[in-house]
mmCIF file of C-alpha atoms in Angstrom:
data_model
loop_
_atom_site.group_PDB
_atom_site.id
_atom_site.type_symbol
_atom_site.label_atom_id
_atom_site.label_comp_id
_atom_site.label_asym_id
_atom_site.label_seq_id
_atom_site.Cartn_x
_atom_site.Cartn_y
_atom_site.Cartn_z
ATOM 1 C CA MET A 1 -106.475 -21.726 -25.873
ATOM 2 C CA GLU A 2 -105.564 -19.394 -28.620
ATOM 3 C CA ILE A 3 -101.974 -18.765 -29.684
ATOM 4 C CA SER A 4 -102.196 -15.116 -28.623
ATOM 5 C CA THR A 5 -103.228 -16.175 -25.114
ATOM 6 C CA ILE A 6 -100.292 -18.603 -24.898
ATOM 7 C CA VAL A 7 -97.884 -15.915 -26.122
ATOM 8 C CA LEU A 8 -99.320 -13.475 -23.589
ATOM 9 C CA LEU A 9 -98.928 -16.016 -20.779
ATOM 10 C CA VAL A 10 -95.346 -16.777 -21.835
ATOM 11 C CA LEU A 11 -94.571 -13.043 -21.921
ATOM 12 C CA LEU A 12 -96.153 -12.515 -18.484
ATOM 13 C CA VAL A 13 -94.181 -15.425 -17.040
ATOM 14 C CA ALA A 14 -90.962 -14.107 -18.622
ATOM 15 C CA VAL A 15 -91.570 -10.578 -17.267
ATOM 16 C CA GLY A 16 -92.414 -12.050 -13.862
ATOM 17 C CA LEU A 17 -89.187 -14.061 -13.835
ATOM 18 C CA LEU A 18 -87.155 -11.022 -14.879
ATOM 19 C CA LEU A 19 -88.758 -8.941 -12.123
ATOM 20 C CA ALA A 20 -88.114 -11.690 -9.581
ATOM 21 C CA TYR A 21 -84.488 -11.877 -10.724
ATOM 22 C CA GLY A 22 -84.170 -8.077 -10.459
ATOM 23 C CA VAL A 23 -85.567 -8.208 -6.910
ATOM 24 C CA ALA A 24 -83.106 -10.987 -6.040
ATOM 25 C CA ILE A 25 -80.191 -8.888 -7.343
ATOM 26 C CA TYR A 26 -81.387 -5.864 -5.377
ATOM 27 C CA ASN A 27 -81.789 -7.910 -2.195
ATOM 28 C CA ARG A 28 -78.307 -9.403 -2.593
ATOM 29 C CA LEU A 29 -76.787 -5.920 -3.065
ATOM 30 C CA VAL A 30 -78.553 -4.684 0.076
ATOM 31 C CA THR A 31 -77.417 -7.740 2.040
ATOM 32 C CA LEU A 32 -73.799 -7.282 0.997
ATOM 33 C CA GLN A 33 -73.951 -3.546 1.709
ATOM 34 C CA ASN A 34 -75.338 -4.240 5.179
ATOM 35 C CA ARG A 35 -72.578 -6.788 5.786
ATOM 36 C CA TYR A 36 -69.814 -4.304 5.130
ATOM 37 C CA GLY A 37 -71.688 -1.714 7.194
ATOM 38 C CA ASN A 38 -71.798 -4.162 10.079
ATOM 39 C CA ALA A 39 -68.140 -5.046 9.575
ATOM 40 C CA PHE A 40 -67.279 -1.352 9.801
ATOM 41 C CA ALA A 41 -69.249 -1.153 13.058
ATOM 42 C CA GLN A 42 -66.845 -3.776 14.457
ATOM 43 C CA ILE A 43 -63.879 -1.602 13.439
ATOM 44 C CA GLU A 44 -65.591 1.350 15.092
ATOM 45 C CA VAL A 45 -65.938 -0.548 18.382
ATOM 46 C CA GLN A 46 -62.261 -1.508 18.420
ATOM 47 C CA LEU A 47 -60.995 1.922 17.369
ATOM 48 C CA LYS A 48 -63.116 3.612 20.055
ATOM 49 C CA ARG A 49 -61.643 1.227 22.589
ATOM 50 C CA ARG A 50 -58.174 2.129 21.352
ATOM 51 C CA TYR A 51 -58.926 5.849 21.460
ATOM 52 C CA ASP A 52 -60.215 5.470 25.026
ATOM 53 C CA LEU A 53 -56.934 3.840 26.079
ATOM 54 C CA ILE A 54 -54.713 6.569 24.660
ATOM 55 C CA PRO A 55 -55.606 9.306 27.218
ATOM 56 C CA ASN A 56 -54.772 6.833 30.007
ATOM 57 C CA LEU A 57 -51.464 6.078 28.330
ATOM 58 C CA VAL A 58 -50.691 9.790 28.025
ATOM 59 C CA GLU A 59 -51.670 10.504 31.655
ATOM 60 C CA THR A 60 -49.485 7.665 32.901
ATOM 61 C CA ALA A 61 -46.571 8.862 30.796
ATOM 62 C CA LYS A 62 -47.008 12.478 31.975
ATOM 63 C CA ALA A 63 -46.061 11.510 35.496
ATOM 64 C CA TYR A 64 -42.652 10.359 34.274
ATOM 65 C CA MET A 65 -42.017 12.472 31.176
ATOM 66 C CA SER A 66 -42.146 16.049 32.389
ATOM 67 C CA HIS A 67 -39.873 17.260 29.550
ATOM 68 C CA GLU A 68 -41.830 15.620 26.753
ATOM 69 C CA ARG A 69 -45.036 17.676 26.783
ATOM 70 C CA GLY A 70 -44.850 18.288 23.009
ATOM 71 C CA THR A 71 -44.807 14.568 22.250
ATOM 72 C CA LEU A 72 -47.696 13.916 24.622
ATOM 73 C CA GLN A 73 -49.668 16.801 23.118
ATOM 74 C CA ALA A 74 -49.050 15.451 19.603
ATOM 75 C CA VAL A 75 -50.431 12.057 20.639
ATOM 76 C CA THR A 76 -53.518 13.687 22.151
ATOM 77 C CA GLU A 77 -54.138 15.796 19.035
ATOM 78 C CA ALA A 78 -53.623 12.809 16.722
ATOM 79 C CA ARG A 79 -56.033 10.761 18.838
ATOM 80 C CA ASN A 80 -58.665 13.503 18.587
ATOM 81 C CA GLY A 81 -58.147 13.730 14.821
ATOM 82 C CA ALA A 82 -58.502 9.971 14.464
ATOM 83 C CA LEU A 83 -61.691 10.018 16.549
ATOM 84 C CA ALA A 84 -63.132 12.716 14.267
ATOM 85 C CA GLY A 85 -62.122 10.643 11.222
ATOM 86 C CA LEU A 86 -63.830 7.599 12.715
ATOM 87 C CA GLN A 87 -67.032 9.529 13.347
ATOM 88 C CA ALA A 88 -67.057 10.784 9.750
ATOM 89 C CA ALA A 89 -66.392 7.276 8.411
ATOM 90 C CA ALA A 90 -69.053 5.744 10.659
ATOM 91 C CA ALA A 91 -71.603 8.062 9.071
ATOM 92 C CA ARG A 92 -70.586 6.831 5.582
ATOM 93 C CA PRO A 93 -68.923 3.386 5.794
ATOM 94 C CA GLY A 94 -67.387 2.330 2.517
ATOM 95 C CA GLU A 95 -67.517 5.834 1.000
ATOM 96 C CA PRO A 96 -64.073 6.510 -0.563
ATOM 97 C CA GLY A 97 -63.549 9.991 0.915
ATOM 98 C CA ALA A 98 -64.521 8.877 4.423
ATOM 99 C CA MET A 99 -62.251 5.822 4.248
ATOM 100 C CA ALA A 100 -59.335 7.943 3.025
ATOM 101 C CA GLU A 101 -59.910 10.489 5.820
ATOM 102 C CA LEU A 102 -59.932 7.748 8.462
ATOM 103 C CA ALA A 103 -56.851 6.092 6.989
ATOM 104 C CA GLY A 104 -54.963 9.411 7.034
ATOM 105 C CA ALA A 105 -55.980 10.136 10.618
ATOM 106 C CA GLU A 106 -54.958 6.623 11.674
ATOM 107 C CA GLY A 107 -51.597 7.120 9.961
ATOM 108 C CA ALA A 108 -51.025 10.347 11.903
ATOM 109 C CA LEU A 109 -51.985 8.638 15.162
ATOM 110 C CA GLY A 110 -49.692 5.704 14.460
ATOM 111 C CA ALA A 111 -46.805 8.083 13.781
ATOM 112 C CA ALA A 112 -47.466 10.020 17.002
ATOM 113 C CA LEU A 113 -47.646 6.792 19.028
ATOM 114 C CA GLY A 114 -44.417 5.640 17.378
ATOM 115 C CA ARG A 115 -42.657 8.851 18.465
ATOM 116 C CA LEU A 116 -44.039 8.379 21.985
ATOM 117 C CA ASN A 117 -42.686 4.814 22.116
ATOM 118 C CA VAL A 118 -39.230 6.013 21.055
ATOM 119 C CA VAL A 119 -39.232 8.765 23.698
ATOM 120 C CA MET A 120 -40.439 6.361 26.407
ATOM 121 C CA GLU A 121 -37.323 4.237 25.896
ATOM 122 C CA ALA A 122 -35.363 6.949 27.725
ATOM 123 C CA TYR A 123 -37.483 6.576 30.891
ATOM 124 C CA PRO A 124 -36.681 3.299 32.686
ATOM 125 C CA ASP A 125 -39.078 4.080 35.564
ATOM 126 C CA LEU A 126 -41.918 4.484 33.079
ATOM 127 C CA LYS A 127 -41.002 1.212 31.378
ATOM 128 C CA ALA A 128 -41.090 -0.522 34.774
ATOM 129 C CA SER A 129 -44.499 0.911 35.723
ATOM 130 C CA GLU A 130 -47.107 -1.839 36.163
ATOM 131 C CA ASN A 131 -49.866 0.520 35.020
ATOM 132 C CA MET A 132 -47.954 1.339 31.822
ATOM 133 C CA ARG A 133 -47.275 -2.331 31.200
ATOM 134 C CA GLN A 134 -50.979 -3.189 31.522
ATOM 135 C CA LEU A 135 -51.962 -0.297 29.264
ATOM 136 C CA SER A 136 -49.476 -1.337 26.601
ATOM 137 C CA GLU A 137 -50.681 -4.956 26.694
ATOM 138 C CA THR A 138 -54.281 -3.815 26.333
ATOM 139 C CA LEU A 139 -53.308 -1.459 23.511
ATOM 140 C CA THR A 140 -51.452 -4.246 21.702
ATOM 141 C CA SER A 141 -54.446 -6.559 22.091
ATOM 142 C CA THR A 142 -56.712 -3.829 20.750
ATOM 143 C CA GLU A 143 -54.406 -3.224 17.775
ATOM 144 C CA ASN A 144 -54.733 -6.913 16.915
ATOM 145 C CA ARG A 145 -58.521 -6.676 17.126
ATOM 146 C CA VAL A 146 -58.492 -3.614 14.883
ATOM 147 C CA ALA A 147 -56.436 -5.538 12.317
ATOM 148 C CA PHE A 148 -58.879 -8.475 12.348
ATOM 149 C CA ALA A 149 -61.919 -6.180 12.162
ATOM 150 C CA ARG A 150 -60.356 -4.232 9.294
ATOM 151 C CA GLN A 151 -59.686 -7.467 7.424
ATOM 152 C CA ALA A 152 -63.313 -8.565 7.893
ATOM 153 C CA PHE A 153 -64.515 -5.163 6.648
ATOM 154 C CA ASN A 154 -62.262 -5.284 3.586
ATOM 155 C CA ASP A 155 -63.446 -8.826 2.831
ATOM 156 C CA ALA A 156 -67.093 -7.693 3.029
ATOM 157 C CA VAL A 157 -66.363 -4.685 0.789
ATOM 158 C CA MET A 158 -64.625 -6.964 -1.711
ATOM 159 C CA GLN A 159 -67.649 -9.305 -1.817
ATOM 160 C CA TYR A 160 -69.998 -6.352 -2.368
ATOM 161 C CA ASN A 161 -67.848 -4.822 -5.110
ATOM 162 C CA THR A 162 -67.279 -8.165 -6.844
ATOM 163 C CA TYR A 163 -70.984 -8.970 -6.931
ATOM 164 C CA LYS A 164 -71.921 -5.434 -8.002
ATOM 165 C CA GLN A 165 -69.390 -5.470 -10.837
ATOM 166 C CA SER A 166 -70.334 -8.931 -12.127
ATOM 167 C CA PHE A 167 -72.798 -9.617 -14.908
ATOM 168 C CA PRO A 168 -75.837 -9.197 -14.827
ATOM 169 C CA PRO A 169 -75.873 -7.238 -11.508
ATOM 170 C CA VAL A 170 -73.673 -4.580 -13.120
ATOM 171 C CA LEU A 171 -76.605 -3.727 -15.402
ATOM 172 C CA LEU A 172 -79.005 -3.179 -12.507
ATOM 173 C CA ALA A 173 -76.777 -1.925 -9.669
ATOM 174 C CA GLY A 174 -76.742 1.731 -10.775
ATOM 175 C CA PRO A 175 -80.471 2.048 -11.423
ATOM 176 C CA LEU A 176 -81.152 0.271 -8.122
ATOM 177 C CA GLY A 177 -79.158 2.886 -6.162
ATOM 178 C CA HIS A 178 -75.780 1.137 -5.947
ATOM 179 C CA ARG A 179 -73.758 3.388 -8.237
ATOM 180 C CA GLU A 180 -70.400 3.629 -6.449
ATOM 181 C CA ASP A 181 -68.104 0.863 -5.345
ATOM 182 C CA ALA A 182 -67.370 0.708 -1.627
ATOM 183 C CA ALA A 183 -63.818 1.634 -0.627
ATOM 184 C CA LEU A 184 -61.445 -0.578 1.293
ATOM 185 C CA LEU A 185 -59.974 0.710 4.544
ATOM 186 C CA GLU A 186 -56.247 0.746 3.837
ATOM 187 C CA PHE A 187 -53.809 2.525 6.084
ATOM 188 C CA GLU A 188 -50.865 4.387 4.579
ATOM 189 C CA ASP A 189 -48.354 2.255 6.433
ATOM 190 C CA SER A 190 -50.071 -0.944 5.351
ATOM 191 C CA ALA A 191 -46.944 -3.101 5.681
ATOM 192 C CA GLU A 192 -46.338 -1.934 9.238
ATOM 193 C CA ILE A 193 -49.983 -2.428 10.176
ATOM 194 C CA GLN A 194 -49.707 -6.103 9.226
ATOM 195 C CA ALA A 195 -47.000 -6.522 11.856
ATOM 196 C CA VAL A 196 -48.063 -6.643 15.477
ATOM 197 C CA PRO A 197 -47.406 -3.258 17.111
ATOM 198 C CA ARG A 198 -44.490 -3.297 19.480
ATOM 199 C CA VAL A 199 -44.643 -1.337 22.697
ATOM 200 C CA SER A 200 -41.715 -2.412 24.828
ATOM 201 C CA PHE A 201 -41.411 -1.851 28.559
#
């Protein structure tokens, strides 16, 4: 074998290895992106469950709280806003604007539910209602599931971003279609979210 043939073979092997490594980086980026997309789908399931409970909570409270229509309406509007934020975020999981929109809508819903809880304290019959007690237990359980799902999503986003920003993937991520980092889902009242929601009856 001539030297030029050996050099050519070495170059072909080197190019082949570089291409294989580039494909491996691309596949890892796609895998990590799909993981955080799937993790967001778990958040979506739990938030939809939560949003489905809220109208039942409002209807149960209406029977007892005839003078608190404004509070009940605010909860309903905040729930609808949060549902719209979830739908927008589900279309673009990890996209910074979508995550910020969902976080803001969740903050508004949390504030409205907080006001409702304060108002409900003045209605002992409502607090004693078995239906309201069951709804609040289910809502609390769902809030816990949302917190766990959000943590899993944020962990998956962190893995994706860390890999994408490390060397050598950082050199190939942009050209391979992974230009932007994924955004964490952080609620405005992050400290309060870490605590278990309290709905007392």
